mmCIF file of C-alpha atoms in Angstrom:
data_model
loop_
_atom_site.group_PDB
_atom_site.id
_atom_site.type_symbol
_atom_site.label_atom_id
_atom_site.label_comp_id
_atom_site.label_asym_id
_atom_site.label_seq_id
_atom_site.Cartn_x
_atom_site.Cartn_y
_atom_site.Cartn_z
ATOM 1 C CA UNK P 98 -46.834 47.879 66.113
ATOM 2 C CA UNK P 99 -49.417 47.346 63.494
ATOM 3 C CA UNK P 100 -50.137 50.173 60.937
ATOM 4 C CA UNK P 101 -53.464 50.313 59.611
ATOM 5 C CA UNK P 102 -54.304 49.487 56.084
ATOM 6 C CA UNK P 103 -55.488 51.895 53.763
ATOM 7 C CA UNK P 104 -58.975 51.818 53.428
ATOM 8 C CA UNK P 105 -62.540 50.732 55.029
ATOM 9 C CA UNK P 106 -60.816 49.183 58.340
ATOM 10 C CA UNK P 107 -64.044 49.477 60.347
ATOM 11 C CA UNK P 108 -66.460 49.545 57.182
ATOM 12 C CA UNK P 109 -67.405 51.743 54.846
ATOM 13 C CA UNK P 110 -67.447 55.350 55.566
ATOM 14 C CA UNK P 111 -71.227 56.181 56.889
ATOM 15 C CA UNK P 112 -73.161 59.263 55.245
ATOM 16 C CA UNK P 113 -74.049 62.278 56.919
ATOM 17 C CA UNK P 114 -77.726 63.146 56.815
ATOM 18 C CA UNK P 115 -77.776 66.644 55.192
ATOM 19 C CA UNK P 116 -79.676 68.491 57.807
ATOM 20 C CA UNK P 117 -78.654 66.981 60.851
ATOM 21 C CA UNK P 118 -74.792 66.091 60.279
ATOM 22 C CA UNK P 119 -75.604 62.833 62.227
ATOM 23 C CA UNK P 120 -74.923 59.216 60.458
ATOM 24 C CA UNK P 121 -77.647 58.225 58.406
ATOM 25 C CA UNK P 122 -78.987 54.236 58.630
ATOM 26 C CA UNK P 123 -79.504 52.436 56.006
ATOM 27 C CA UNK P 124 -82.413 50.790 57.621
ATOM 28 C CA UNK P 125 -85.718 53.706 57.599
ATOM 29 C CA UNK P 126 -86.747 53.731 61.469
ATOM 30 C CA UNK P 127 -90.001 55.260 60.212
ATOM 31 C CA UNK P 128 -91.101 51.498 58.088
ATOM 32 C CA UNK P 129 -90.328 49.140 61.033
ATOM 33 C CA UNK P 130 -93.249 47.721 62.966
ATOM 34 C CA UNK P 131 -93.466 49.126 66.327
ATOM 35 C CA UNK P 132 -92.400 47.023 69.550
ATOM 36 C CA UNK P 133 -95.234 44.972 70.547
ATOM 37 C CA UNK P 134 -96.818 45.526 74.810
ATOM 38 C CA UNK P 135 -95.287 44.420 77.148
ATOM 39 C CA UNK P 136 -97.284 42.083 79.705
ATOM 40 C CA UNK P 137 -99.807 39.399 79.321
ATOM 41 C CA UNK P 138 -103.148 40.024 77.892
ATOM 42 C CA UNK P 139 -106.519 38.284 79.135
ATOM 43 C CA UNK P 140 -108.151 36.344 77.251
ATOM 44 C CA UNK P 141 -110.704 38.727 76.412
ATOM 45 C CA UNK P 142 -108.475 40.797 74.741
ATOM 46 C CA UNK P 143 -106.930 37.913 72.883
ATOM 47 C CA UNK P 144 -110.687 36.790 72.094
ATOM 48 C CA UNK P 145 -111.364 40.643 70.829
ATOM 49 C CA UNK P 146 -108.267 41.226 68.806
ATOM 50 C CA UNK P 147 -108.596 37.739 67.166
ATOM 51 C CA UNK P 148 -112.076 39.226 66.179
ATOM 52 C CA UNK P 149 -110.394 42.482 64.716
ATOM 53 C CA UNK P 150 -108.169 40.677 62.694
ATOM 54 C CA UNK P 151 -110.838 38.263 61.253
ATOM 55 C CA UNK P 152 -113.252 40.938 60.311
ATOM 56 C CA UNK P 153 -111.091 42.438 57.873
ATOM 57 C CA UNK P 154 -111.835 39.942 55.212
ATOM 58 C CA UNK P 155 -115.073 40.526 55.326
ATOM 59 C CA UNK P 156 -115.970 44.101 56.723
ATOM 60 C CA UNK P 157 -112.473 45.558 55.676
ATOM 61 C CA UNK P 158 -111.115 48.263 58.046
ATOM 62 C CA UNK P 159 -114.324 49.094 60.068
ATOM 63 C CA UNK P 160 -114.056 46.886 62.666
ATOM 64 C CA UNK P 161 -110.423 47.618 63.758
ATOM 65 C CA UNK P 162 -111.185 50.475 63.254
ATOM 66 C CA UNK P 163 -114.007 51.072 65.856
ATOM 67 C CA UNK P 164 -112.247 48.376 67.905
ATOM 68 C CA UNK P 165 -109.421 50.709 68.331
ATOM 69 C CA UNK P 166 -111.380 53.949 68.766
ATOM 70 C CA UNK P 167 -113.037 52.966 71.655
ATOM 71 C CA UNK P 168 -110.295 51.446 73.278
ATOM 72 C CA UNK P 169 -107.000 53.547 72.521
ATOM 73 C CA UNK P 170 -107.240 55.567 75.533
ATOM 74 C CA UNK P 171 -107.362 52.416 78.035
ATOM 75 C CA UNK P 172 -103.627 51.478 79.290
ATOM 76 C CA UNK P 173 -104.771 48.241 80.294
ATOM 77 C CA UNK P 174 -105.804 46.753 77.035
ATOM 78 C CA UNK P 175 -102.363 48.330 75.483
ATOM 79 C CA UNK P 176 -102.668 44.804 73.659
ATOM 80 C CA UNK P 177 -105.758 44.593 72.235
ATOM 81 C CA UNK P 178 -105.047 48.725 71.255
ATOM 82 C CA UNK P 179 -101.444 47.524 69.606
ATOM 83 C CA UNK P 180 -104.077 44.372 67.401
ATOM 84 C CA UNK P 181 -106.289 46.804 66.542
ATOM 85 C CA UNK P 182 -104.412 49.214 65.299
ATOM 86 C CA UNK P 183 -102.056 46.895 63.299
ATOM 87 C CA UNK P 184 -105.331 45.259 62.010
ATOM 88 C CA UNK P 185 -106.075 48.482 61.011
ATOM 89 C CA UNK P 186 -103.105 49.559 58.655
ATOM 90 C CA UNK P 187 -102.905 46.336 57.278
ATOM 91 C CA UNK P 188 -106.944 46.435 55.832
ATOM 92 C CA UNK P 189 -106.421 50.320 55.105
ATOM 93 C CA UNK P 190 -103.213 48.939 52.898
ATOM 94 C CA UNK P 191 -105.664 46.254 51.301
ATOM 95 C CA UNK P 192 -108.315 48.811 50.645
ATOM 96 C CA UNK P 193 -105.453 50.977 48.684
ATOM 97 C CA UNK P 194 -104.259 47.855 47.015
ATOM 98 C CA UNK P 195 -107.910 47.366 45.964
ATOM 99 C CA UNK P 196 -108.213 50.571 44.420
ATOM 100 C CA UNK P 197 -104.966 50.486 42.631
ATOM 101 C CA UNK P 198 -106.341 46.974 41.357
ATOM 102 C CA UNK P 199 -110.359 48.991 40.350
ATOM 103 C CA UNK P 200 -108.109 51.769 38.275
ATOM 104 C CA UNK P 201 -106.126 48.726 36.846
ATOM 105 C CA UNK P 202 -108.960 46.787 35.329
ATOM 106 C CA UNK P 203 -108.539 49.525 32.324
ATOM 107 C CA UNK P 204 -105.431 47.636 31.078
ATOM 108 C CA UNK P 205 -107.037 44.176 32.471
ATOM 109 C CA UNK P 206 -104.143 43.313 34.780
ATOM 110 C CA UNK P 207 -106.949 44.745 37.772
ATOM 111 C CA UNK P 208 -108.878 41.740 36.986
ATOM 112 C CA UNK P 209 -106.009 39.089 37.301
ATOM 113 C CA UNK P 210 -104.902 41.043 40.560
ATOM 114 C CA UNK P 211 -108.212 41.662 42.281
ATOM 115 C CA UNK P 212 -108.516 37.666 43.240
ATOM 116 C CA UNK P 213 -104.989 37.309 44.514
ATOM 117 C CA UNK P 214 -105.173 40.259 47.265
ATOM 118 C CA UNK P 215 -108.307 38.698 48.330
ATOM 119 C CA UNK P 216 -106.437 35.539 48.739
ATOM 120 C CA UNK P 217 -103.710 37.524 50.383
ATOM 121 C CA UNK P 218 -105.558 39.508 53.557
ATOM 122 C CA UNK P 219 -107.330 36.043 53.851
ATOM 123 C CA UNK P 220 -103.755 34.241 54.614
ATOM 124 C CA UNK P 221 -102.630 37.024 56.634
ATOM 125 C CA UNK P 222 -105.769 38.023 58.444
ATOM 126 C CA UNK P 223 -105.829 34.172 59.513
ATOM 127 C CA UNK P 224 -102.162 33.757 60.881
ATOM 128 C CA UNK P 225 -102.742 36.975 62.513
ATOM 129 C CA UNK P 226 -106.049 36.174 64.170
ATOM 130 C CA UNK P 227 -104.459 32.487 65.318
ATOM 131 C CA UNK P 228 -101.259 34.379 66.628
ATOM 132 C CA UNK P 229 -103.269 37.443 68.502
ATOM 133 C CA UNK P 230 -105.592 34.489 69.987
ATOM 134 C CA UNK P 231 -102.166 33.152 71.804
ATOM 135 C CA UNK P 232 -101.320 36.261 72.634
ATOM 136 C CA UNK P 233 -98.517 36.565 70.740
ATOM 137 C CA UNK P 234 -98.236 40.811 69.184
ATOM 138 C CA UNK P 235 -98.311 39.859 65.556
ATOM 139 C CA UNK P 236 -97.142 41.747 62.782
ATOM 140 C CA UNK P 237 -98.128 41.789 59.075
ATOM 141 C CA UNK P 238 -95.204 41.425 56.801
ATOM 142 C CA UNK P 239 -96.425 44.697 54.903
ATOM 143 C CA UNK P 240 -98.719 47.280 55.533
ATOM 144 C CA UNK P 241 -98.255 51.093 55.791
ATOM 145 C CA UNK P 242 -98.107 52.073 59.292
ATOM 146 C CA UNK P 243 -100.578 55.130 59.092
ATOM 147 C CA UNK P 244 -102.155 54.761 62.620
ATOM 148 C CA UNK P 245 -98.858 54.673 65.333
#
């Protein structure tokens, strides 16, 4: 007959959330990127969203942003809804990132910082637009998820 060992036999002891009494994760639900449609998309939709995701390095968040208004109420185009939206919280994310850098040009690290986000939603706007043009859900490494 084994005896068990003193001590974390089946891990370390989990945390109680204060409120709720239930165990807490370590991982925050509320930053992952949600699950990406199911189904195939046509190729409009993969035509439109790669459009949505291009615009934002040049017109920012409007595009996705009107891309998704008009069609977030449409269950068919779930996919094109799920691009837009994540197009959207990625440029509003930029846009903040933007303004941190416009307040930071007062200490001159704005001005060094400016050029490399540009550089950034470039990259990712790219891979994103290749990826939704496939079909494939894609997901930007960070942005705040403000739109769900």
């Amino acid at each position: 007959m084994d005896v068990p060992r003193a001590g974390w036999s089946d891990g370390p002891p989990k945390r109680l959330h204060p409120r709720r009494g239930e165990p807490m994760s370590d991982f925050n639900e509320t930053l992952a990127p949600p699950p990406a449609p199911a189904g195939t998309a046509s190729q409009e939709d993969k035509t439109l969203a790669l459009l949505t995701h291009l615009s934002g390095i040049v017109l920012s968040f409007i595009v996705p942003l009107i891309v998704w208004l008009i069609h977030k109420d449409k269950p068919d185009k779930s996919f094109l809804n799920d691009q837009a939206k994540e197009a959207l919280n990625f440029q509003i994310t930029v846009a903040i990132g933007y303004a941190i850098c416009t307040v930071l040009t007062a200490i001159a690290i704005g001005v060094l910082l400016m050029p490399i986000l540009w550089v950034v939603n470039l990259i990712f706007c790219i891979l994103a637009g290749v990826k939704a043009n496939e079909g494939v859900a894609y997901r930007y490494p960070f942005a705040l998820r403000l739109i769900k």
